Amino acid sequence: MNERWHVVKHLTTSSPARTCGLVLANRLSADPKIRVAVIEPGEDVRDNVNVTDPALFTVPFGTSIDWQYSTTPQPAAGNRTIPWHAGKAIGGTSTINGMTYIRGDRAQFDAWEALGNEGWNWESLYPYYKKTEKFTVPSGAQMAAGATYDPEVHGETGHVHTGFPFSFTNSSFHELATNTWAGLGYPLNEDVNAGSVRGFSTWPQTLDRDRNIRFDAARSYYYPVEDRPNLTLIRGTVKRIIWSRSSVAGGIAVAEGVEYVSPDGELVDVTAAEEVILSAGALRSPLILESSGVGNPSLLNSLGIETRVDLPGVGEYLQEQPNTVLVYSSTLNWSGSAPYATFSTAQDMFGDETSSIETSTLAQIPDWAKKVAAASNGAVEAANVEKLFRVQHDLVFRQNATLGETLTTISGGYFVSAMWLLLPFSWGSVHLTSVEAINAPAIDPKYFLVDFDLDVQIGLGRLAQKFWHTKPMGDFVDGSVSPIDGVLPLNATDKQWTSYIGDSLMPNHHPIGTASMMSRELGGVVDPKLRVYGTKNVRVVDSSILPLQFSGHLTATLYAVAERAAELIIEAA
């Protein structure tokens, strides 16, 4: 049974990546003449201590506020299906993520414009980064523990509180880590949010330090304005876009609203007077598009869905970063936490071999592109993938963008490194599996489809291992916990590293690209105004539109993108 709901001007459909959707809801509803509805299946978690307490990160995993996805079997991981977490709550994944606030390298955002997205670059995003942020200057104790910052690059009046947690440890760990990384050629980076992340640094988090509360998207943008009479939050899961009967097959598709599934299983229609805006994230926005007949005709036909808009790029170009962890026991027992990150360039990792590796990998790009295209079952063309790979290759080898991140932290009596390649050439997909299975996507990141990605991941593992065995830090390492001693000796072979990485591989939960902002010819899904090609009034504003990976964590950039998108939408109204 279908019900009808009242007409709204802008319909923002958001789940699970609510970061962008709630920014839009806040900004659009600031005009009392604009009626905005947000559709969200998740619960209100403003009083859920597992969300609000920054120290309880990871506790919500596997609970009712986690979508609890999993990947398809991954050959590079022994054909394991790997759990994938995403927030199912008002605030989406920002309610369960690691709260990291790092933007990325300037050149990586400039590359978006190089793909044909006029006006999308570092300089255009920078004011929005500052607009969103309300930065708390670190205390004297935090400065003593190693917190550094550049006041010029942070905002002071935004909605999103950022700062260093009070649990930031004031021990000798920071000095040891700084000196050890410096000995390995990594200088201290005063502030990773200034447009260059290379080196060793501390980083702020999305939290209110003085209240010790996570500042997720809902706390930042929704709760303060939830009582606006022109803003409505509807509980439900968006299933598909409803098209106007005046839409002509083969012409421009006009959306008149969406159909969603209510908590009690009813199908309900909501009519939008102006636009439908998808902010459902890289894992769900493509599913809504495909359910609506927007995507690869071959796939849609196999699912019994009529094609409204032929856009083979929908769901393709999924770029995710594989994560590997090493754990060591310590001879000391430090308390607190230490959010320290080290970012590596190609020159850092390959040294004197960088030039030869640049040449050899450049020659392999056509083959890499063919692999990705073949894995898409013809949805994307190898020639287009090759063009994108050449842009990314240039970032790595000519513009010195960082391609690896290593997290260095402590937990009680344990030392921990988590590392991931930042700019993978192994691109996968996320697709609908059936008309009814909107909550069960086929997520296939295709980890290590391209061998170079595995080479980088192994290099990062060896770098982390070397760090823990280099003075002065090495003097305090007692033994290996994960993997256990002997599995990865200091002279471990590529084969041993490949085995360990495959056995322990986990997602980094930074998916992008599945509704990419770039030309339709390259396989893009949205234009620089974020409108879906072939539609009159459907936009996508979330991580799925980001065309290339970057060296930050998603949250900071998604807030900036959504703020800019809100202005674009208001200007067009």
Coordinates of C-alpha atoms in Angstrom, one line a residue, residues 9-10 12 22-36 128 131 221 228 230 274-275 277 529-531 539 541 561-573:
K9 CA 10.5 22.1 -1.9
H10 CA 13.7 20.2 -1.3
T12 CA 17.0 15.4 1.1
L22 CA 22.2 17.3 7.5
V23 CA 24.4 20.2 6.3
L24 CA 22.0 20.7 3.4
A25 CA 19.0 20.4 5.7
N26 CA 20.4 23.0 8.0
R27 CA 21.4 25.5 5.3
L28 CA 18.3 25.1 3.0
S29 CA 15.8 25.3 5.9
A30 CA 17.4 28.6 7.1
D31 CA 15.0 30.2 4.5
P32 CA 11.5 29.8 6.0
K33 CA 10.0 29.8 2.5
I34 CA 11.8 26.5 1.7
R35 CA 10.3 23.3 3.1
V36 CA 12.9 20.5 3.6
Y128 CA 34.3 26.1 3.4
K131 CA 33.4 27.9 7.6
Y221 CA 23.9 20.7 12.1
R228 CA 12.2 24.7 12.5
N230 CA 9.8 24.0 7.7
E274 CA 11.7 21.4 -6.7
E275 CA 14.5 18.8 -6.2
I277 CA 18.8 15.4 -3.3
K529 CA 26.6 21.5 -10.1
L530 CA 26.1 17.9 -8.7
R531 CA 23.1 17.2 -10.9
R539 CA 21.4 15.9 -7.3
V541 CA 25.8 15.3 -2.4
V561 CA 31.6 19.9 -0.1
A562 CA 28.1 20.0 1.5
E563 CA 28.5 23.6 2.5
R564 CA 29.5 24.5 -1.1
A565 CA 26.7 22.4 -2.5
A566 CA 24.2 24.2 -0.3
E567 CA 25.2 27.5 -1.8
L568 CA 25.0 26.1 -5.4
I569 CA 21.5 24.9 -4.7
I570 CA 20.4 28.1 -3.1
E571 CA 21.8 30.2 -6.0
A572 CA 19.9 28.0 -8.5
A573 CA 16.6 28.3 -6.7

